[in-house]
């Protein structure tokens, strides 16, 4: 048998094993297009259709291929990867265009001709970009709760492609309506104006795009599209669905970051709390800079309203809102930026429709349903641990430890109980945050305290005191 035939037979077996090991989708994405270019006894040269595939396989799968090959050939082997020239390219995977869902929402015009046509092909189809031109740094009002997030965002937006990347990825988290999307879009707009190639996607779009690309056999195009950008911005990461999509996202994250490209991600909670997220993604995210946007305090709410008024005045002649009314709205609409938007729009609508000046009475009437009884604020597990530890005069690390003396067992159980009743965290997540305990342990603690609170008025009072302190 010739070297080539032998190598061909070995490669068949290696392929089978890789397919079994990684699954059909990953196999099709990465290994399917590999061909043997040249084979000798102790060395093979494999080829792939694109430079991107080559570097990806080199970085992620090369060792695995070598190991499997050496096992199958029963001897150590050297492997070289190369890119097949366009002429001998026999791979039918090159799609004509990226699937619709891969279309970038925002994209810069600047692009050199040698870059993959995947995104290019769609720049026309993009037409009116859904990038909201109002969501800029100028219109983002700075307050105590968002200073750091804004500064980090600005830094990322203004750095040039050639600059070294300072924090990567930048992860911004906050509750709903606190300005995440506003900041991401401001980054996108600024970087785009500076000629950087950017891609702004919601995690849902990413998921959908990846899944669709697998179905359409355009996974490589999808990956190529992602490779060709300077700045990847992913919004609402909590909606990234599916193991495989997450693995792909992880690859993308790693590849971009390793290549010195910037990644910015926003989510509704810190990476450690993204329970459904692949551990690798979580730790990669945690390895960058994580900043939180806190709630909007009354001053900030007032400033945001003032800035909305300025925008509205420019568009609607004769429209004005007295400062006292803005103050009233800022005081009473406390939830988030979306409710502020809603309240403001109603004032505008009332004024435009009735031609009546905006007054406090009008404001009262039109925003009544937005004025909610103050919701209990978000309580953090760390805070619960801290307050409970203080209260029982133990240390927080005692609570997280495996010590089982009564002086720490009860406070620990109370803290777990409060974590379950005062946050939306799941039992496994709470277990993890309490020194890596099993969810059944948490469940036991919760039931235990629930039972005791019903029987023991003194304990009930203690728990109530703790709750009040946490809600302050
Ligand atoms: P998120 O993505 O965090 O849910 P958004 O970015 O969509 O929140 O913000 C909701 C609304 O509140 C938007 O209209 C946004 O412009 C406004 N908003 C939030 N924070 C600010 C801010 N600091 N300055 C100006 N507008 C803000
Ligand atoms: Mg958002």
Tab-separated table of C-alpha atoms and ligand atoms in Angstrom:
chain	number	residue	atom	x	y	z
A	1	UNK	CA	0.000	0.000	0.000
A	2	UNK	CA	1.323	3.447	-0.812
A	3	UNK	CA	1.825	6.077	1.867
A	4	UNK	CA	-1.046	8.020	0.407
A	5	UNK	CA	-3.463	5.113	0.504
A	6	UNK	CA	-2.399	4.175	3.988
A	7	UNK	CA	-2.804	7.737	5.103
A	8	UNK	CA	-6.213	7.873	3.463
A	9	UNK	CA	-7.367	4.839	5.418
A	10	UNK	CA	-6.007	6.212	8.665
A	11	UNK	CA	-7.651	9.571	8.023
A	12	UNK	CA	-10.990	7.857	7.499
A	13	UNK	CA	-10.715	6.265	10.940
A	14	UNK	CA	-9.530	9.530	12.509
A	15	UNK	CA	-12.482	11.335	10.976
A	16	UNK	CA	-14.891	8.769	12.368
A	17	UNK	CA	-13.457	9.220	15.811
A	18	UNK	CA	-13.514	13.000	15.629
A	19	UNK	CA	-17.111	12.876	14.494
A	20	UNK	CA	-18.033	10.626	17.415
A	21	UNK	CA	-16.081	12.754	19.818
A	22	UNK	CA	-17.328	16.216	18.822
A	23	UNK	CA	-20.721	15.487	17.320
A	24	UNK	CA	-22.033	16.007	13.844
A	25	UNK	CA	-22.345	19.790	13.934
A	26	UNK	CA	-18.905	20.559	15.223
A	27	UNK	CA	-17.457	17.980	12.904
A	28	UNK	CA	-19.151	19.560	9.912
A	29	UNK	CA	-18.038	23.019	10.959
A	30	UNK	CA	-14.390	22.269	11.431
A	31	UNK	CA	-13.215	18.894	10.199
A	32	UNK	CA	-15.310	18.102	7.213
A	33	UNK	CA	-13.383	20.218	4.768
A	34	UNK	CA	-9.977	18.944	5.801
A	35	UNK	CA	-8.214	17.020	3.057
A	36	UNK	CA	-4.909	15.196	2.907
A	37	UNK	CA	-2.541	17.134	0.778
A	38	UNK	CA	0.540	15.030	1.184
A	39	UNK	CA	1.401	11.999	3.299
A	40	UNK	CA	4.669	10.369	4.305
A	41	UNK	CA	5.351	7.786	6.959
A	42	UNK	CA	5.788	10.097	9.892
A	43	UNK	CA	4.235	13.299	8.600
A	44	UNK	CA	1.086	14.420	6.863
A	45	UNK	CA	0.118	17.699	5.398
A	46	UNK	CA	-3.570	18.535	5.701
A	47	UNK	CA	-5.280	21.302	3.848
A	48	UNK	CA	-8.333	23.436	4.488
A	49	UNK	CA	-10.048	25.970	2.262
A	50	UNK	CA	-9.469	29.137	4.259
A	51	UNK	CA	-6.876	30.799	6.414
A	52	UNK	CA	-9.438	31.230	9.092
A	53	UNK	CA	-10.152	27.517	9.268
A	54	UNK	CA	-6.478	26.809	9.369
A	55	UNK	CA	-5.827	29.088	12.301
A	56	UNK	CA	-8.891	27.906	14.108
A	57	UNK	CA	-7.993	24.257	13.732
A	58	UNK	CA	-4.384	24.986	14.596
A	59	UNK	CA	-5.478	26.693	17.770
A	60	UNK	CA	-8.256	24.448	18.886
A	61	UNK	CA	-8.090	21.023	17.380
A	62	UNK	CA	-4.595	20.369	16.141
A	63	UNK	CA	-3.421	18.439	19.193
A	64	UNK	CA	-6.517	16.305	19.087
A	65	UNK	CA	-5.981	15.439	15.457
A	66	UNK	CA	-2.360	14.566	16.105
A	67	UNK	CA	-3.292	12.390	19.068
A	68	UNK	CA	-5.984	10.509	17.175
A	69	UNK	CA	-3.821	10.083	14.122
A	70	UNK	CA	-0.892	8.798	16.134
A	71	UNK	CA	-3.167	6.272	17.824
A	72	UNK	CA	-4.716	5.086	14.596
A	73	UNK	CA	-1.397	4.863	12.788
A	74	UNK	CA	0.238	3.339	15.858
A	75	UNK	CA	3.141	5.729	15.576
A	76	UNK	CA	3.843	9.343	16.343
A	77	UNK	CA	3.089	11.674	13.520
A	78	UNK	CA	3.771	15.284	12.573
A	79	UNK	CA	0.960	17.298	11.105
A	80	UNK	CA	1.165	20.421	9.005
A	81	UNK	CA	-1.872	22.429	8.139
A	82	UNK	CA	-2.043	24.491	4.998
A	83	UNK	CA	-4.555	26.517	3.061
A	84	UNK	CA	-5.580	25.058	-0.257
A	85	UNK	CA	-5.170	27.466	-3.103
A	86	UNK	CA	-8.327	28.830	-4.597
A	87	UNK	CA	-7.774	26.894	-7.815
A	88	UNK	CA	-7.726	23.487	-6.210
A	89	UNK	CA	-10.483	24.364	-3.827
A	90	UNK	CA	-12.945	21.516	-4.102
A	91	UNK	CA	-14.978	22.314	-1.108
A	92	UNK	CA	-18.612	23.050	-1.825
A	93	UNK	CA	-19.190	24.781	1.475
A	94	UNK	CA	-18.513	28.304	0.242
A	95	UNK	CA	-21.922	29.864	0.408
A	96	UNK	CA	-23.055	32.592	-1.916
A	97	UNK	CA	-24.112	34.676	0.982
A	98	UNK	CA	-24.458	34.533	4.679
A	99	UNK	CA	-27.846	33.441	5.932
A	100	UNK	CA	-30.157	36.276	6.602
A	101	UNK	CA	-29.791	35.975	10.296
A	102	UNK	CA	-26.056	36.564	10.122
A	103	UNK	CA	-26.612	39.966	8.679
A	104	UNK	CA	-25.017	42.447	10.931
A	105	UNK	CA	-27.395	44.929	12.356
A	106	UNK	CA	-24.841	47.620	12.189
A	107	UNK	CA	-21.792	47.646	10.132
A	108	UNK	CA	-19.084	49.979	9.089
A	109	UNK	CA	-18.560	51.002	5.521
A	110	UNK	CA	-14.795	50.768	5.644
A	111	UNK	CA	-13.549	47.473	4.346
A	112	UNK	CA	-10.646	46.359	2.293
A	113	UNK	CA	-11.261	44.190	-0.735
A	114	UNK	CA	-9.396	41.163	0.537
A	115	UNK	CA	-11.817	40.528	3.289
A	116	UNK	CA	-14.366	37.790	3.097
A	117	UNK	CA	-17.410	38.862	1.147
A	118	UNK	CA	-19.787	37.398	3.629
A	119	UNK	CA	-20.712	40.604	5.366
A	120	UNK	CA	-19.977	42.686	2.303
A	121	UNK	CA	-22.600	40.904	0.333
A	122	UNK	CA	-25.180	42.281	2.620
A	123	UNK	CA	-24.143	45.806	3.188
A	124	UNK	CA	-26.694	46.988	0.630
A	125	UNK	CA	-29.409	44.826	2.003
A	126	UNK	CA	-28.852	46.434	5.368
A	127	UNK	CA	-30.317	49.668	4.144
A	128	UNK	CA	-31.621	51.759	6.996
A	129	UNK	CA	-29.636	50.590	9.935
A	130	UNK	CA	-31.632	49.841	13.051
A	131	UNK	CA	-28.915	51.590	14.984
A	132	UNK	CA	-30.915	54.180	16.844
A	133	UNK	CA	-29.198	57.496	16.138
A	134	UNK	CA	-30.534	58.931	19.370
A	135	UNK	CA	-28.623	56.474	21.493
A	136	UNK	CA	-25.284	58.240	21.668
A	137	UNK	CA	-22.780	59.154	24.344
A	138	UNK	CA	-24.041	62.705	24.115
A	139	UNK	CA	-27.551	61.688	25.010
A	140	UNK	CA	-26.404	59.304	27.721
A	141	UNK	CA	-26.634	61.171	30.976
A	142	UNK	CA	-23.940	60.453	33.467
A	143	UNK	CA	-24.812	59.763	37.064
A	144	UNK	CA	-23.297	58.064	40.043
A	145	UNK	CA	-24.616	54.654	39.106
A	146	UNK	CA	-23.267	54.601	35.577
A	147	UNK	CA	-20.017	56.592	35.679
A	148	UNK	CA	-17.761	53.575	35.489
A	149	UNK	CA	-19.777	51.787	32.821
A	150	UNK	CA	-19.905	54.925	30.728
A	151	UNK	CA	-16.176	55.562	31.079
A	152	UNK	CA	-15.323	52.006	30.094
A	153	UNK	CA	-17.718	52.139	27.162
A	154	UNK	CA	-16.261	55.418	25.970
A	155	UNK	CA	-12.754	54.071	26.216
A	156	UNK	CA	-13.650	51.044	24.125
A	157	UNK	CA	-15.549	53.128	21.598
A	158	UNK	CA	-12.758	55.595	21.080
A	159	UNK	CA	-9.802	53.282	20.953
A	160	UNK	CA	-8.450	52.680	17.510
A	161	UNK	CA	-8.153	49.272	15.936
A	162	UNK	CA	-4.405	49.465	16.272
A	163	UNK	CA	-4.503	50.337	19.951
A	164	UNK	CA	-3.859	47.558	22.351
A	165	UNK	CA	-7.050	46.375	23.911
A	166	UNK	CA	-7.416	47.421	27.517
A	167	UNK	CA	-10.220	45.357	28.873
A	168	UNK	CA	-11.469	42.486	26.895
A	169	UNK	CA	-14.218	41.528	26.992
A	170	UNK	CA	-16.001	44.443	28.550
A	171	UNK	CA	-19.067	43.092	30.309
A	172	UNK	CA	-21.798	45.506	31.356
A	173	UNK	CA	-24.655	44.314	33.495
A	174	UNK	CA	-27.739	45.952	34.913
A	175	UNK	CA	-31.435	45.410	35.454
A	176	UNK	CA	-33.926	46.248	32.768
A	177	UNK	CA	-34.115	49.798	31.443
A	178	UNK	CA	-30.955	51.082	33.073
A	179	UNK	CA	-29.122	51.961	29.883
A	180	UNK	CA	-27.246	48.869	28.687
A	181	UNK	CA	-28.539	48.978	25.154
A	182	UNK	CA	-28.094	52.731	25.084
A	183	UNK	CA	-24.417	52.366	25.970
A	184	UNK	CA	-23.828	49.503	23.545
A	185	UNK	CA	-25.391	51.431	20.717
A	186	UNK	CA	-23.356	54.485	21.645
A	187	UNK	CA	-20.218	52.357	21.404
A	188	UNK	CA	-21.388	50.940	18.090
A	189	UNK	CA	-22.186	54.336	16.624
A	190	UNK	CA	-18.957	55.933	17.737
A	191	UNK	CA	-16.739	53.104	16.560
A	192	UNK	CA	-18.586	52.870	13.278
A	193	UNK	CA	-18.145	56.569	12.647
A	194	UNK	CA	-14.430	56.076	13.201
A	195	UNK	CA	-14.391	53.495	10.411
A	196	UNK	CA	-14.062	50.384	12.520
A	197	UNK	CA	-15.804	47.243	11.421
A	198	UNK	CA	-18.376	46.477	14.013
A	199	UNK	CA	-21.089	43.949	14.535
A	200	UNK	CA	-23.899	44.547	16.976
A	201	UNK	CA	-26.065	41.525	17.688
A	202	UNK	CA	-28.466	40.513	20.363
A	203	UNK	CA	-27.632	37.141	21.824
A	204	UNK	CA	-30.881	35.872	20.364
A	205	UNK	CA	-29.779	36.906	16.905
A	206	UNK	CA	-26.456	35.244	17.478
A	207	UNK	CA	-28.183	32.037	18.544
A	208	UNK	CA	-30.588	32.166	15.683
A	209	UNK	CA	-27.872	32.987	13.199
A	210	UNK	CA	-25.655	30.180	14.306
A	211	UNK	CA	-28.390	27.580	14.357
A	212	UNK	CA	-29.606	28.676	10.941
A	213	UNK	CA	-26.094	28.581	9.551
A	214	UNK	CA	-25.686	25.013	10.734
A	215	UNK	CA	-28.928	24.053	9.052
A	216	UNK	CA	-27.923	25.780	5.844
A	217	UNK	CA	-24.434	24.347	5.952
A	218	UNK	CA	-23.071	27.849	6.128
A	219	UNK	CA	-21.497	27.575	9.532
A	220	UNK	CA	-18.134	28.411	8.086
A	221	UNK	CA	-19.523	31.546	6.515
A	222	UNK	CA	-20.985	32.484	9.848
A	223	UNK	CA	-17.650	32.067	11.523
A	224	UNK	CA	-15.878	33.948	8.763
A	225	UNK	CA	-18.360	36.766	9.102
A	226	UNK	CA	-17.616	36.998	12.761
A	227	UNK	CA	-13.907	36.922	12.183
A	228	UNK	CA	-13.961	39.953	9.962
A	229	UNK	CA	-14.811	42.507	12.538
A	230	UNK	CA	-12.881	44.758	14.862
A	231	UNK	CA	-15.533	45.079	17.478
A	232	UNK	CA	-18.186	42.546	18.395
A	233	UNK	CA	-21.053	43.790	20.543
A	234	UNK	CA	-23.515	41.310	21.994
A	235	UNK	CA	-26.597	42.537	23.812
A	236	UNK	CA	-28.775	40.607	26.269
A	237	UNK	CA	-26.432	37.713	26.766
A	238	UNK	CA	-28.891	36.070	29.139
A	239	UNK	CA	-30.769	34.956	26.035
A	240	UNK	CA	-27.903	33.006	24.532
A	241	UNK	CA	-29.508	29.607	24.150
A	242	UNK	CA	-28.241	26.126	23.607
A	243	UNK	CA	-25.096	24.269	24.465
A	244	UNK	CA	-23.722	24.285	20.994
A	245	UNK	CA	-24.415	27.936	20.377
A	246	UNK	CA	-22.669	28.705	23.617
A	247	UNK	CA	-19.702	26.607	22.613
A	248	UNK	CA	-19.612	28.495	19.336
A	249	UNK	CA	-19.881	31.795	21.120
A	250	UNK	CA	-17.019	30.720	23.319
A	251	UNK	CA	-14.900	29.903	20.270
A	252	UNK	CA	-15.775	33.244	18.746
A	253	UNK	CA	-14.955	35.058	21.944
A	254	UNK	CA	-11.620	33.317	22.239
A	255	UNK	CA	-10.709	33.770	18.608
A	256	UNK	CA	-11.540	37.473	18.581
A	257	UNK	CA	-9.876	38.198	21.875
A	258	UNK	CA	-6.785	36.232	20.963
A	259	UNK	CA	-6.617	38.199	17.741
A	260	UNK	CA	-6.720	41.440	19.704
A	261	UNK	CA	-10.247	42.377	18.688
A	262	UNK	CA	-12.559	44.005	21.162
A	263	UNK	CA	-15.658	42.281	22.483
A	264	UNK	CA	-18.372	44.039	24.472
A	265	UNK	CA	-21.206	42.138	26.092
A	266	UNK	CA	-24.234	43.216	28.101
A	267	UNK	CA	-26.461	41.105	30.285
A	268	UNK	CA	-29.015	41.491	33.017
A	269	UNK	CA	-26.822	39.973	35.728
A	270	UNK	CA	-23.154	39.416	36.555
A	271	UNK	CA	-21.394	36.588	34.702
A	272	UNK	CA	-21.330	34.482	37.868
A	273	UNK	CA	-25.133	34.509	37.922
A	274	UNK	CA	-25.675	33.473	34.319
A	275	UNK	CA	-26.792	30.066	35.412
A	276	UNK	CA	-27.495	28.563	32.064
A	277	UNK	CA	-24.250	29.680	30.575
A	278	UNK	CA	-21.398	27.387	29.722
A	279	UNK	CA	-18.713	27.566	32.382
A	280	UNK	CA	-16.022	28.416	29.829
A	281	UNK	CA	-17.952	31.406	28.547
A	282	UNK	CA	-18.627	32.554	32.051
A	283	UNK	CA	-15.019	32.444	33.082
A	284	UNK	CA	-13.874	34.098	29.866
A	285	UNK	CA	-16.327	36.908	30.510
A	286	UNK	CA	-15.282	37.205	34.105
A	287	UNK	CA	-11.686	37.507	32.910
A	288	UNK	CA	-12.320	40.870	31.287
A	289	UNK	CA	-13.719	43.957	32.907
A	290	UNK	CA	-17.152	43.643	34.486
A	291	UNK	CA	-19.030	46.808	35.330
A	292	UNK	CA	-22.483	47.261	36.730
A	293	UNK	CA	-24.945	50.038	36.054
A	294	UNK	CA	-26.875	50.666	39.228
A	295	UNK	CA	-30.412	51.980	39.606
A	296	UNK	CA	-31.199	55.520	38.489
A	297	UNK	CA	-31.325	57.815	41.484
A	298	UNK	CA	-33.663	60.788	41.544
A	299	UNK	CA	-31.027	63.262	40.368
A	300	UNK	CA	-30.128	61.093	37.448
A	301	UNK	CA	-33.779	60.586	36.585
A	302	UNK	CA	-34.272	64.342	36.577
A	303	UNK	CA	-31.214	64.866	34.383
A	304	UNK	CA	-32.422	62.230	31.946
A	305	UNK	CA	-35.814	63.942	31.753
A	306	UNK	CA	-34.155	67.304	31.149
A	307	UNK	CA	-32.174	65.867	28.340
A	308	UNK	CA	-35.294	64.294	26.825
A	309	UNK	CA	-36.966	67.670	27.035
A	310	UNK	CA	-34.108	69.247	25.129
A	311	UNK	CA	-34.429	66.655	22.401
A	312	UNK	CA	-38.197	67.032	22.230
A	313	UNK	CA	-38.063	70.824	22.133
A	314	UNK	CA	-35.853	70.672	19.105
A	315	UNK	CA	-38.537	68.683	17.302
A	316	UNK	CA	-41.791	70.046	18.634
A	317	UNK	CA	-42.223	73.737	18.468
A	318	UNK	CA	-43.753	75.342	21.514
A	319	UNK	CA	-43.431	72.236	23.650
A	320	UNK	CA	-42.170	72.774	27.148
A	321	UNK	CA	-42.331	71.112	30.522
A	322	UNK	CA	-41.902	73.198	33.661
A	323	UNK	CA	-39.070	72.098	35.901
A	324	UNK	CA	-41.539	71.357	38.686
A	325	UNK	CA	-43.273	68.808	36.493
A	326	UNK	CA	-39.997	67.158	35.564
A	327	UNK	CA	-39.231	67.032	39.267
A	328	UNK	CA	-42.589	65.436	39.956
A	329	UNK	CA	-42.014	62.755	37.343
A	330	UNK	CA	-38.442	62.118	38.506
A	331	UNK	CA	-39.681	61.713	42.046
A	332	UNK	CA	-42.513	59.342	41.269
A	333	UNK	CA	-41.429	57.268	38.293
A	334	UNK	CA	-38.672	55.361	39.947
A	335	UNK	CA	-38.337	52.087	38.158
A	336	UNK	CA	-36.160	52.542	35.133
A	337	UNK	CA	-35.377	54.443	32.003
A	338	UNK	CA	-38.155	52.828	30.025
A	339	UNK	CA	-40.809	54.100	32.390
A	340	UNK	CA	-39.234	57.537	32.225
A	341	UNK	CA	-39.501	57.341	28.433
A	342	UNK	CA	-43.115	56.303	28.754
A	343	UNK	CA	-43.980	59.067	31.194
A	344	UNK	CA	-42.301	61.690	29.093
A	345	UNK	CA	-43.972	60.546	25.908
A	346	UNK	CA	-47.373	60.809	27.541
A	347	UNK	CA	-46.714	64.395	28.564
A	348	UNK	CA	-45.698	65.128	25.028
A	349	UNK	CA	-48.752	63.378	23.620
A	350	UNK	CA	-51.158	65.137	25.986
A	351	UNK	CA	-49.701	68.467	25.123
A	352	UNK	CA	-49.755	67.853	21.375
A	353	UNK	CA	-53.275	66.458	21.371
A	354	UNK	CA	-54.940	68.971	23.679
A	355	UNK	CA	-52.753	71.983	23.139
A	356	UNK	CA	-52.829	72.454	26.877
A	357	UNK	CA	-49.654	73.387	28.687
A	358	UNK	CA	-48.069	70.642	30.714
A	359	UNK	CA	-48.912	70.949	34.382
A	360	UNK	CA	-48.470	68.846	37.474
A	361	UNK	CA	-52.165	67.877	37.275
A	362	UNK	CA	-51.736	66.712	33.715
A	363	UNK	CA	-48.666	64.771	34.773
A	364	UNK	CA	-50.533	63.166	37.655
A	365	UNK	CA	-53.301	62.063	35.395
A	366	UNK	CA	-51.179	60.784	32.582
A	367	UNK	CA	-48.588	58.831	34.502
A	368	UNK	CA	-50.719	57.438	37.301
A	369	UNK	CA	-50.153	53.836	36.327
A	370	UNK	CA	-46.413	54.315	36.087
A	371	UNK	CA	-46.186	55.486	39.649
A	372	UNK	CA	-45.770	52.242	41.451
A	373	UNK	CA	-45.391	51.504	45.050
A	374	UNK	CA	-41.671	51.216	45.427
A	375	UNK	CA	-40.717	47.677	44.572
A	376	UNK	CA	-38.339	45.980	46.957
A	377	UNK	CA	-34.898	46.608	45.627
A	378	UNK	CA	-32.654	43.918	44.271
A	379	UNK	CA	-30.936	42.144	47.109
A	380	UNK	CA	-27.622	40.482	46.535
A	381	UNK	CA	-26.560	37.177	47.968
A	382	UNK	CA	-23.276	38.674	49.196
A	383	UNK	CA	-25.231	41.320	51.045
A	384	UNK	CA	-27.401	38.705	52.695
A	385	UNK	CA	-24.329	36.791	53.777
A	386	UNK	CA	-22.728	39.940	55.120
A	387	UNK	CA	-25.732	41.174	57.049
A	388	UNK	CA	-26.552	37.766	58.493
A	389	UNK	CA	-22.938	37.215	59.507
A	390	UNK	CA	-22.851	40.600	61.217
A	391	UNK	CA	-26.101	39.946	62.983
A	392	UNK	CA	-24.946	36.634	64.435
A	393	UNK	CA	-21.427	37.788	65.013
A	394	UNK	CA	-19.776	35.217	62.780
A	395	UNK	CA	-17.668	35.885	59.703
A	396	UNK	CA	-18.877	35.588	56.157
A	397	UNK	CA	-16.249	32.956	55.515
A	398	UNK	CA	-17.675	30.931	58.419
A	399	UNK	CA	-20.969	30.968	56.582
A	400	UNK	CA	-19.331	29.786	53.381
A	401	UNK	CA	-17.153	27.232	55.166
A	402	UNK	CA	-17.994	23.615	55.820
A	403	UNK	CA	-17.938	24.086	59.602
A	404	UNK	CA	-20.904	22.432	61.232
A	405	UNK	CA	-20.991	23.932	64.699
A	406	UNK	CA	-24.385	25.198	65.761
A	407	UNK	CA	-23.158	28.813	65.923
A	408	UNK	CA	-22.613	28.851	62.180
A	409	UNK	CA	-25.111	26.253	60.979
A	410	UNK	CA	-28.165	28.283	61.952
A	411	UNK	CA	-26.972	31.624	60.521
A	412	UNK	CA	-25.966	29.783	57.362
A	413	UNK	CA	-29.422	28.262	57.048
A	414	UNK	CA	-31.064	31.607	57.643
A	415	UNK	CA	-28.871	33.220	55.022
A	416	UNK	CA	-29.786	30.501	52.510
A	417	UNK	CA	-33.438	30.919	53.353
A	418	UNK	CA	-33.205	34.672	52.788
A	419	UNK	CA	-31.306	34.115	49.553
A	420	UNK	CA	-34.122	31.905	48.313
A	421	UNK	CA	-36.955	34.169	49.430
A	422	UNK	CA	-35.426	37.564	48.651
A	423	UNK	CA	-33.674	36.919	45.354
A	424	UNK	CA	-34.658	35.161	42.170
A	425	UNK	CA	-31.679	32.836	42.322
A	426	UNK	CA	-32.218	29.134	41.876
A	427	UNK	CA	-31.322	26.541	44.484
A	428	UNK	CA	-28.223	25.291	42.607
A	429	UNK	CA	-27.029	28.851	42.130
A	430	UNK	CA	-27.499	29.614	45.823
A	431	UNK	CA	-25.654	26.423	46.677
A	432	UNK	CA	-22.786	27.497	44.489
A	433	UNK	CA	-22.630	30.883	46.152
A	434	UNK	CA	-22.615	29.308	49.581
A	435	UNK	CA	-19.275	27.627	49.255
A	436	UNK	CA	-20.259	25.173	46.544
A	437	UNK	CA	-23.021	23.342	48.352
A	438	UNK	CA	-25.476	20.989	46.751
A	439	UNK	CA	-28.949	22.319	45.939
A	440	UNK	CA	-30.493	19.711	48.242
A	441	UNK	CA	-28.589	21.254	51.143
A	442	UNK	CA	-30.076	24.628	50.271
A	443	UNK	CA	-33.524	23.136	49.979
A	444	UNK	CA	-33.153	21.494	53.364
A	445	UNK	CA	-32.116	24.806	54.928
A	446	UNK	CA	-35.005	26.682	53.339
A	447	UNK	CA	-37.570	24.131	54.577
A	448	UNK	CA	-36.005	24.041	57.997
A	449	UNK	CA	-36.180	27.809	58.499
A	450	UNK	CA	-39.639	28.010	56.970
A	451	UNK	CA	-40.798	25.502	59.564
A	452	UNK	CA	-39.077	27.225	62.458
A	453	UNK	CA	-40.319	30.673	61.548
A	454	UNK	CA	-43.857	29.346	61.863
A	455	UNK	CA	-43.278	27.959	65.337
A	456	UNK	CA	-40.789	30.290	66.934
A	457	UNK	CA	-41.881	33.932	67.246
A	458	UNK	CA	-38.417	35.025	68.371
A	459	UNK	CA	-36.792	33.562	65.304
A	460	UNK	CA	-39.549	34.990	63.157
A	461	UNK	CA	-38.777	38.431	64.544
A	462	UNK	CA	-35.051	37.977	63.881
A	463	UNK	CA	-35.732	37.040	60.279
A	464	UNK	CA	-38.019	40.043	59.876
A	465	UNK	CA	-35.350	42.348	61.262
A	466	UNK	CA	-32.843	40.919	58.818
A	467	UNK	CA	-35.261	41.370	55.935
A	468	UNK	CA	-35.867	44.981	56.865
A	469	UNK	CA	-32.160	45.673	57.049
A	470	UNK	CA	-31.674	44.095	53.652
A	471	UNK	CA	-34.502	46.107	52.133
A	472	UNK	CA	-33.235	49.428	53.448
B	1	LIG	P1	-31.515	48.297	28.982
B	1	LIG	O1	-30.909	47.894	27.688
B	1	LIG	O2	-30.537	48.295	30.121
B	1	LIG	O3	-32.756	47.535	29.326
B	1	LIG	P2	-31.982	50.799	27.654
B	1	LIG	O4	-30.612	51.129	27.225
B	1	LIG	O5	-32.900	50.289	26.616
B	1	LIG	O6	-31.968	49.817	28.896
B	1	LIG	O7	-32.596	52.089	28.359
B	1	LIG	C1	-33.991	52.300	28.500
B	1	LIG	C2	-34.329	53.742	28.210
B	1	LIG	O8	-33.760	54.560	29.211
B	1	LIG	C3	-33.728	54.205	26.909
B	1	LIG	O9	-34.611	55.108	26.297
B	1	LIG	C4	-32.481	54.929	27.323
B	1	LIG	O10	-32.145	55.919	26.398
B	1	LIG	C5	-32.888	55.510	28.657
B	1	LIG	N1	-31.730	55.667	29.536
B	1	LIG	C6	-31.257	54.785	30.435
B	1	LIG	N2	-30.170	55.276	31.062
B	1	LIG	C7	-29.961	56.500	30.527
B	1	LIG	C8	-28.987	57.524	30.740
B	1	LIG	N3	-28.012	57.390	31.654
B	1	LIG	N4	-29.082	58.650	30.011
B	1	LIG	C9	-30.066	58.810	29.109
B	1	LIG	N5	-31.011	57.899	28.859
B	1	LIG	C10	-30.966	56.749	29.551
B	2	LIG	MG1	-31.474	46.377	26.386
